[in-house]
Tab-separated table of C-alpha atoms and ligand atoms in Angstrom:
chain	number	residue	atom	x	y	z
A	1	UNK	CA	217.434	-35.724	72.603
A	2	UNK	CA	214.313	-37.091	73.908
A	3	UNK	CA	214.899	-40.428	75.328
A	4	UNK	CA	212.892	-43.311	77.465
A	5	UNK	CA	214.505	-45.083	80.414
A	6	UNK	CA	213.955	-47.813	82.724
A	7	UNK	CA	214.565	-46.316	86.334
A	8	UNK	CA	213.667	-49.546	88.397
A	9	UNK	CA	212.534	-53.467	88.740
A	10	UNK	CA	209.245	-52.572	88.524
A	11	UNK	CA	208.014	-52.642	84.651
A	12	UNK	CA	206.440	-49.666	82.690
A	13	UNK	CA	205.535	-47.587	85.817
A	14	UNK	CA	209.856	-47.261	86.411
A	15	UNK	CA	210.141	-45.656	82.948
A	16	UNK	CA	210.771	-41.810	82.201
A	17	UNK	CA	210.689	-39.455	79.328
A	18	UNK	CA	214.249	-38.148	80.012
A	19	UNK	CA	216.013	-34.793	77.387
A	20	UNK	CA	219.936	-37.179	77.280
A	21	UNK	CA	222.544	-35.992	75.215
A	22	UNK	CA	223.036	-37.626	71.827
A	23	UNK	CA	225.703	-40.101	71.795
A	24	UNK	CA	228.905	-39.737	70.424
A	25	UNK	CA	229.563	-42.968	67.593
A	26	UNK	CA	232.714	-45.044	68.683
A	27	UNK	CA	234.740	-47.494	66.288
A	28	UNK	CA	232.362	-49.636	64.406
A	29	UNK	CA	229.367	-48.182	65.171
A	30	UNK	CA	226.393	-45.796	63.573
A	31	UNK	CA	224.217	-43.204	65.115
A	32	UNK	CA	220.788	-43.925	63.436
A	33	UNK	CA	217.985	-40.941	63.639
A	34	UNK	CA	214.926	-43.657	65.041
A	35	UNK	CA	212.164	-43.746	63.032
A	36	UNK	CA	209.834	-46.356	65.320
A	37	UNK	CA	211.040	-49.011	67.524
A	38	UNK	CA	209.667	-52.392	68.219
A	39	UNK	CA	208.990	-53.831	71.885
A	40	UNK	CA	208.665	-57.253	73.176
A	41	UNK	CA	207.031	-58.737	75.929
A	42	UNK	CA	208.965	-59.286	79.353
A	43	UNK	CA	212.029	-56.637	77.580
A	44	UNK	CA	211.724	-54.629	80.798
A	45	UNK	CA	213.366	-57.353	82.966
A	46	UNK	CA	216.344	-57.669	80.835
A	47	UNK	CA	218.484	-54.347	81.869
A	48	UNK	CA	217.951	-54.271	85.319
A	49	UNK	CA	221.401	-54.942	86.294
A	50	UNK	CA	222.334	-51.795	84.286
A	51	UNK	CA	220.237	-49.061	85.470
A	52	UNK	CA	218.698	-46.509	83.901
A	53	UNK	CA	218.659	-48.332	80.724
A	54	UNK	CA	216.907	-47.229	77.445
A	55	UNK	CA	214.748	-50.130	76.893
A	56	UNK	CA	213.510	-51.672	72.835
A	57	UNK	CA	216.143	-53.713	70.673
A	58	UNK	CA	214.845	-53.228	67.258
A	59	UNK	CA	214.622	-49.786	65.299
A	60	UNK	CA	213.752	-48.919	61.501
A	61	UNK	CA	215.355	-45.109	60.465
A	62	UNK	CA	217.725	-43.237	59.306
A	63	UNK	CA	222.059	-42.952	59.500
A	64	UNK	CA	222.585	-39.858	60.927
A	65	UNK	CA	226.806	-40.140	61.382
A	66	UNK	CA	229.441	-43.486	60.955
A	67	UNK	CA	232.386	-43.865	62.862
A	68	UNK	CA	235.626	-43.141	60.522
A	69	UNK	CA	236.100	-46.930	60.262
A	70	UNK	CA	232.583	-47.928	58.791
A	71	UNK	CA	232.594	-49.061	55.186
A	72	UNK	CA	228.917	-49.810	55.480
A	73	UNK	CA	225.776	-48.042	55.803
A	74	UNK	CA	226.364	-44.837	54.764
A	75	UNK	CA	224.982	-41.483	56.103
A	76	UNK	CA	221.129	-41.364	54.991
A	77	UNK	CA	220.399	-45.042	54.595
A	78	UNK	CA	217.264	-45.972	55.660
A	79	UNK	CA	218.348	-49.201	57.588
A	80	UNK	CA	216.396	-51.165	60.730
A	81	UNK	CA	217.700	-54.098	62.796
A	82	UNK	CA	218.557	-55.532	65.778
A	83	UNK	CA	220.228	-54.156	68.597
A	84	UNK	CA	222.324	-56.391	71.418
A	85	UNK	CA	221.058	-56.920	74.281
A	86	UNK	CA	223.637	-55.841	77.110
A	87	UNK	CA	223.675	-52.021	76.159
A	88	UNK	CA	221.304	-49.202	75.972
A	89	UNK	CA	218.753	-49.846	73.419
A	90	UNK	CA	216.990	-47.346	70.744
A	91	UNK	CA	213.651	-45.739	72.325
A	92	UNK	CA	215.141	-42.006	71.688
A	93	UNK	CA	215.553	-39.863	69.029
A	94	UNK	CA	219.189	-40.992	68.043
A	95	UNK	CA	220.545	-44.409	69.158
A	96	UNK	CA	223.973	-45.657	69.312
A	97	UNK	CA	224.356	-49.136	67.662
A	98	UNK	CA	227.176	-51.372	65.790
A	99	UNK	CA	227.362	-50.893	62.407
A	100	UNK	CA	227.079	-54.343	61.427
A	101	UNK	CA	223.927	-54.834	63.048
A	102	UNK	CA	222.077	-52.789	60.304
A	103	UNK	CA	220.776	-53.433	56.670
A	104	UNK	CA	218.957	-51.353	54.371
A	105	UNK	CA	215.188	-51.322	55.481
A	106	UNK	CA	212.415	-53.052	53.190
A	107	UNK	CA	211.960	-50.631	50.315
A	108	UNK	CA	207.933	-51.264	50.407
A	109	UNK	CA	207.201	-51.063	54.334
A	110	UNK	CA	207.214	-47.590	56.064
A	111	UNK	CA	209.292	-47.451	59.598
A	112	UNK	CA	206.553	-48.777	61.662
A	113	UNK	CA	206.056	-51.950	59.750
A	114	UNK	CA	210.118	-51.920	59.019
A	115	UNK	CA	210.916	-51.992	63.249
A	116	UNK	CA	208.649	-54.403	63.615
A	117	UNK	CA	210.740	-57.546	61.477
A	118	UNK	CA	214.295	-57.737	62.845
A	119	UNK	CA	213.727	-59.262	66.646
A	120	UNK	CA	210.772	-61.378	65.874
A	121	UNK	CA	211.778	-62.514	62.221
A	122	UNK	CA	215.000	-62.806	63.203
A	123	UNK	CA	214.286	-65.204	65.885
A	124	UNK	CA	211.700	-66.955	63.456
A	125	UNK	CA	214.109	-67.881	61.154
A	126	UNK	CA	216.523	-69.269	63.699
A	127	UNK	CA	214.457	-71.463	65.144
A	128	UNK	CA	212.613	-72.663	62.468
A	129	UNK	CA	215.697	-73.013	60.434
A	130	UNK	CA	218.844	-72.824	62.158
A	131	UNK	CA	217.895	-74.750	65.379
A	132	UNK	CA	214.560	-76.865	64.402
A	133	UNK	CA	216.563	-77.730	60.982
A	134	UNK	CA	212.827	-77.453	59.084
A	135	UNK	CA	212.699	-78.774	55.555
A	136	UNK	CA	210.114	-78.667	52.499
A	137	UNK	CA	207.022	-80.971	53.010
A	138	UNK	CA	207.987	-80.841	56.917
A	139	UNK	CA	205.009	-80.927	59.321
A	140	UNK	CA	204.945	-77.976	62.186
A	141	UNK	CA	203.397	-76.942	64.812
A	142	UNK	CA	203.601	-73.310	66.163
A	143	UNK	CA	202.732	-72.308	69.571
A	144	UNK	CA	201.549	-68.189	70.162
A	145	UNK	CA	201.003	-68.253	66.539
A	146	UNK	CA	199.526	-64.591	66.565
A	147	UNK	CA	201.941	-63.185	68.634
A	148	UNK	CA	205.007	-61.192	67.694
A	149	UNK	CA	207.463	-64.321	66.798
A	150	UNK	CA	204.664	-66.770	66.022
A	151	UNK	CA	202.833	-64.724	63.298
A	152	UNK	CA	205.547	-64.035	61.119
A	153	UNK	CA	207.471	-68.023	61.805
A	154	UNK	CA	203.954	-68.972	60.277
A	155	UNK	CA	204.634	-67.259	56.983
A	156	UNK	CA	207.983	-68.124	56.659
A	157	UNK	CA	207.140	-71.259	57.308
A	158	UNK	CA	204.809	-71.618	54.771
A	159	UNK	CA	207.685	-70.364	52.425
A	160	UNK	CA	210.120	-72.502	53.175
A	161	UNK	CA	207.303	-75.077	51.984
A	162	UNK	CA	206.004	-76.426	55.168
A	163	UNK	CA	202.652	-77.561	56.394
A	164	UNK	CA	200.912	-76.575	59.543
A	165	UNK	CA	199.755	-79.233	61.381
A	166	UNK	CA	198.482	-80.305	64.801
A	167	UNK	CA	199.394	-83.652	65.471
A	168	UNK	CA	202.275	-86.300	64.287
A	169	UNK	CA	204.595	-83.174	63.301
A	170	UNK	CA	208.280	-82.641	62.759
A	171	UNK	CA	208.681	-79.724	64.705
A	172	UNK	CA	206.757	-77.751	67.391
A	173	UNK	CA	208.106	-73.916	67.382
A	174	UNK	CA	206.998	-72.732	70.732
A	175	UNK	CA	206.440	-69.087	71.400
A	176	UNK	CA	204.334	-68.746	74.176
A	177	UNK	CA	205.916	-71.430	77.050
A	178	UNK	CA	204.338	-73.050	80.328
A	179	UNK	CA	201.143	-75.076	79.863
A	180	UNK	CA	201.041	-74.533	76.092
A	181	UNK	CA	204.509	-75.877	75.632
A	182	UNK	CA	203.810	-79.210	77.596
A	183	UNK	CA	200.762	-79.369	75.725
A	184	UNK	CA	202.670	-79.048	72.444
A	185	UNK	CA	205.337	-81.663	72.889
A	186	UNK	CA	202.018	-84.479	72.677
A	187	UNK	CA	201.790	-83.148	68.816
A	188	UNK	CA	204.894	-84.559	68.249
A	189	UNK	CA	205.706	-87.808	66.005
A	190	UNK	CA	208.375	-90.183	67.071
A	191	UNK	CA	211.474	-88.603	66.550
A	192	UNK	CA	210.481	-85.372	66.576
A	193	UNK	CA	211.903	-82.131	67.403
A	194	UNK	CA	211.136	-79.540	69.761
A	195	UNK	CA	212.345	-75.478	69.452
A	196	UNK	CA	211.294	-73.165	72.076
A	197	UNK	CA	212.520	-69.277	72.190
A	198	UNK	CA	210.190	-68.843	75.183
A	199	UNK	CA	211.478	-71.031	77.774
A	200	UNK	CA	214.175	-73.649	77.876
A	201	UNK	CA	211.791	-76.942	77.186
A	202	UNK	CA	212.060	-79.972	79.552
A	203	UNK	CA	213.783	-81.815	76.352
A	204	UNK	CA	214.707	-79.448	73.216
A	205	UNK	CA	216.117	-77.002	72.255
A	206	UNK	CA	216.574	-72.869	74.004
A	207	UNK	CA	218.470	-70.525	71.947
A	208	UNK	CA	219.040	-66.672	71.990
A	209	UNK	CA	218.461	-64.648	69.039
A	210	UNK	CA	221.613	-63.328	67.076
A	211	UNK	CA	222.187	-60.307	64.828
A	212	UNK	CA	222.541	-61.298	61.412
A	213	UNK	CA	223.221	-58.464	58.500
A	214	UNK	CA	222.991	-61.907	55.723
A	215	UNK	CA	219.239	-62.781	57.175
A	216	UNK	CA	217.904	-59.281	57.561
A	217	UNK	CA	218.782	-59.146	53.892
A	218	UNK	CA	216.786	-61.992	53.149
A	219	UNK	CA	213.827	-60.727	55.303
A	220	UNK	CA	213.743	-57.483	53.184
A	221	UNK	CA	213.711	-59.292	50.409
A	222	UNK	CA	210.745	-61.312	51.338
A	223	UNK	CA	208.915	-58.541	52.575
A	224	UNK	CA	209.221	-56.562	49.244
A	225	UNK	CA	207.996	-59.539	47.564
A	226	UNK	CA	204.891	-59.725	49.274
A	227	UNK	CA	205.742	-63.068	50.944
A	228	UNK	CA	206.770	-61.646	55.196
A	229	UNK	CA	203.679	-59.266	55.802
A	230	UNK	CA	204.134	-57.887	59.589
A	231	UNK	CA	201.694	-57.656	61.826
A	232	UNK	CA	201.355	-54.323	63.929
A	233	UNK	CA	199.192	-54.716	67.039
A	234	UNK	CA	199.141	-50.718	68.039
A	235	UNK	CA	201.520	-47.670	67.713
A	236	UNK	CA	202.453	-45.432	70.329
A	237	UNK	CA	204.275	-42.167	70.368
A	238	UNK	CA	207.387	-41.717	73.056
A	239	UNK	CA	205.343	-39.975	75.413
A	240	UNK	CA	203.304	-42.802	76.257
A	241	UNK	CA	205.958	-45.459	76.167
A	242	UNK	CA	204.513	-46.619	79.721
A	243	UNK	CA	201.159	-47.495	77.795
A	244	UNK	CA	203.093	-49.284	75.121
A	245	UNK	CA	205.129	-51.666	77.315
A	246	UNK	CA	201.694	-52.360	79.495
A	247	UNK	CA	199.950	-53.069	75.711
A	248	UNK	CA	203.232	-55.948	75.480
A	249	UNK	CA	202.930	-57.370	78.163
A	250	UNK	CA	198.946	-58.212	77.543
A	251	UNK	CA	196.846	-61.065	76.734
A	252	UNK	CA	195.374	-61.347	72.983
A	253	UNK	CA	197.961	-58.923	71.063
A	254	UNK	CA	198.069	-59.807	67.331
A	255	UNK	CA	201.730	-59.047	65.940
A	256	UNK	CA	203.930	-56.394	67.344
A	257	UNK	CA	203.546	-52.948	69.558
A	258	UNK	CA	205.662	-50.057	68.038
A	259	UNK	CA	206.791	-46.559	69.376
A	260	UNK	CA	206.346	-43.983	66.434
A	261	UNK	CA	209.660	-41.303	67.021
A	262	UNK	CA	210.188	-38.802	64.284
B	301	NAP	N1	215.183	-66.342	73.423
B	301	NAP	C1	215.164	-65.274	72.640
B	301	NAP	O1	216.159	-64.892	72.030
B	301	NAP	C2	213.859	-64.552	72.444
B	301	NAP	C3	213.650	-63.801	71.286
B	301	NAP	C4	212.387	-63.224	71.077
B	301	NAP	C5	211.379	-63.406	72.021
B	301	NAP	N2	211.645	-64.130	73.143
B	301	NAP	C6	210.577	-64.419	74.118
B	301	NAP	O2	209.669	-65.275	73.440
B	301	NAP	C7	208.342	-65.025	73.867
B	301	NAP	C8	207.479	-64.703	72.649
B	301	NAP	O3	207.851	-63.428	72.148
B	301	NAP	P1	206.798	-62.585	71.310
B	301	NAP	O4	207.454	-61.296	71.022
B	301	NAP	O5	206.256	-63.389	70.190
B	301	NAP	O6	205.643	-62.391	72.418
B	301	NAP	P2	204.128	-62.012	72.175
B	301	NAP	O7	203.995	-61.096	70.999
B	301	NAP	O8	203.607	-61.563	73.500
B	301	NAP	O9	203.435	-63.381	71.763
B	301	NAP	C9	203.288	-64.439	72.685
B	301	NAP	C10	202.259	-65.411	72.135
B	301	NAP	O10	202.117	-66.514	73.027
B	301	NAP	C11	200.736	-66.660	73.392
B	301	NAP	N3	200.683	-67.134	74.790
B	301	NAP	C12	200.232	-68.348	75.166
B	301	NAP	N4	200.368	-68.511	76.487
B	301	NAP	C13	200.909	-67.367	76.981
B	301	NAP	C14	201.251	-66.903	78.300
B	301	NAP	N5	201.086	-67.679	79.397
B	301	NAP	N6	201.742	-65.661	78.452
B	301	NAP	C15	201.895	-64.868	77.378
B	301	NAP	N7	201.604	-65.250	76.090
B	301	NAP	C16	201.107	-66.500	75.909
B	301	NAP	C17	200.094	-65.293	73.149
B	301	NAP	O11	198.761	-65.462	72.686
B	301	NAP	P3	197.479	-64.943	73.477
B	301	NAP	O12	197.867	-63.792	74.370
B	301	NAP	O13	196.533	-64.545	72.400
B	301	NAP	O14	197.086	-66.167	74.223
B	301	NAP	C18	200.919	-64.763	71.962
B	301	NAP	O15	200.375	-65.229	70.754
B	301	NAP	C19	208.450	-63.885	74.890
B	301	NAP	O16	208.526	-64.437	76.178
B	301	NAP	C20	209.763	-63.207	74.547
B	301	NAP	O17	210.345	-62.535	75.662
B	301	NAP	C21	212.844	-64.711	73.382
């Protein structure tokens, strides 16, 4: 299969188009056929303890084979989700993944728009929720609004019931880090709390994103509803990963860049 790895420290320019064999499913885990995967800025510093490493953690497409012991999917789902972190990831034709880390795609969204929800609305919906605790009537304030996380935390903010604000708010949800997150904490009221899943904040709250089968289900739901609308910034096929992970890493993106496979 067609696959792209990371050869080096040194960003886009260490990645290859590389022909890999397909991988073999072990216990628990599905071989999906990928469809498009979703990139995020600063990904390529992750792996490098682990080299050559395919690089992107989030993949819409199709189940290709189960392991014996996997009651869920099923071959031919269309599925997307998240992938973890400390093991090859899914730019290739076939990738390798637990089982439990996939749910049936958004019936209404192709594959593009599909691998571009789990990492970003995944890690929306823990902060806002899960870590930042935000309620109904709440007032919030969301750094890198446009970008990848920040776009779609805005509308699931606004579904939850929440108002964006820019001063005396409940929460700031920062996305972006450095001078914008000191800036942010002065929008805060007494009392308030802080959420960043950029950098780990002077005082508040770091977290990691987790896999979660129960919220991707919810995402899907609100995407076929009309109410999580992701935001695609540009689509690249695999041969010009290198151009994709350069577009990431830019200034002024609006939503996510995705590598088109099949
Ligand atoms: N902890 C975790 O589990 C986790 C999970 C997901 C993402 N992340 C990290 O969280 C950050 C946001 O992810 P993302 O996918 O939303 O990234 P993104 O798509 O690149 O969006 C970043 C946003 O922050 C803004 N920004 C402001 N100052 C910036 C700066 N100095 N450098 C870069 N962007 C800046 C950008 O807007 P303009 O360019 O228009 O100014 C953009 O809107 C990334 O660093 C990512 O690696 C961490």
């Amino acid at each position: 299969m067609r696959a792209i790895r990371l050869h080096g420290p040194a960003g886009p320019k260490d990645l290859l188009l590389e022909e890999i064999d397909v991988p073999a499913v072990g216990a628990g885990e599905a071989l999906v056929r990928v469809h498009a995967a979703a990139i995020t800025r600063d990904e390529l510093d992750w792996p490098t303890d682990r080299l050559p490493a395919i690089p992107s953690y989030e993949l819409s497409g199709v189940v290709a084979a189960v392991a014996p012991d996997v009651d869920q999917p099923s071959v031919g789902d269309e599925v997307y989700g998240m992938t973890p972190f400390d093991r090859d990831g899914v730019a290739a034709e076939f990738a390798r993944v637990p089982a439990s880390v996939l749910a049936p795609k958004p019936r209404t969204l192709d594959h593009v728009q599909s691998a571009a929800i789990p990492l970003p609305a995944l890690s929306a919906w823990q902060g806002l929720f899960d870590h930042g605790g935000l309620q109904a009537g709440e007032r919030l304030l969301i750094t890198g609004a446009s970008g990848g996380v920040g776009h779609l935390a805005l509308q699931l903010a606004r579904v939850r019931g929440a108002e964006v604000a820019s001063d005396g708010v409940d929460l700031v949800f920062d996305t972006a880090g450095g001078e914008t997150l000191a800036r942010a904490t002065e929008a805060l009221r007494p009392g308030g709390r802080l959420v960043s899943v950029a950098e780990e904040p002077a005082e508040g709250t770091y977290y990691l994103v987790e896999a979660n089968r129960t919220q991707l289900d919810e995402l899907a739901r609100l995407a076929d509803a009309g109410e999580l609308h992701p935001e695609i910034d540009s689509v690249f096929p695999l041969e010009e990963a290198q151009a994709a992970f350069e577009r990431s890493m830019a200034r002024g993106k609006r939503g996510k860049v995705v590598l088109r496979i099949q």
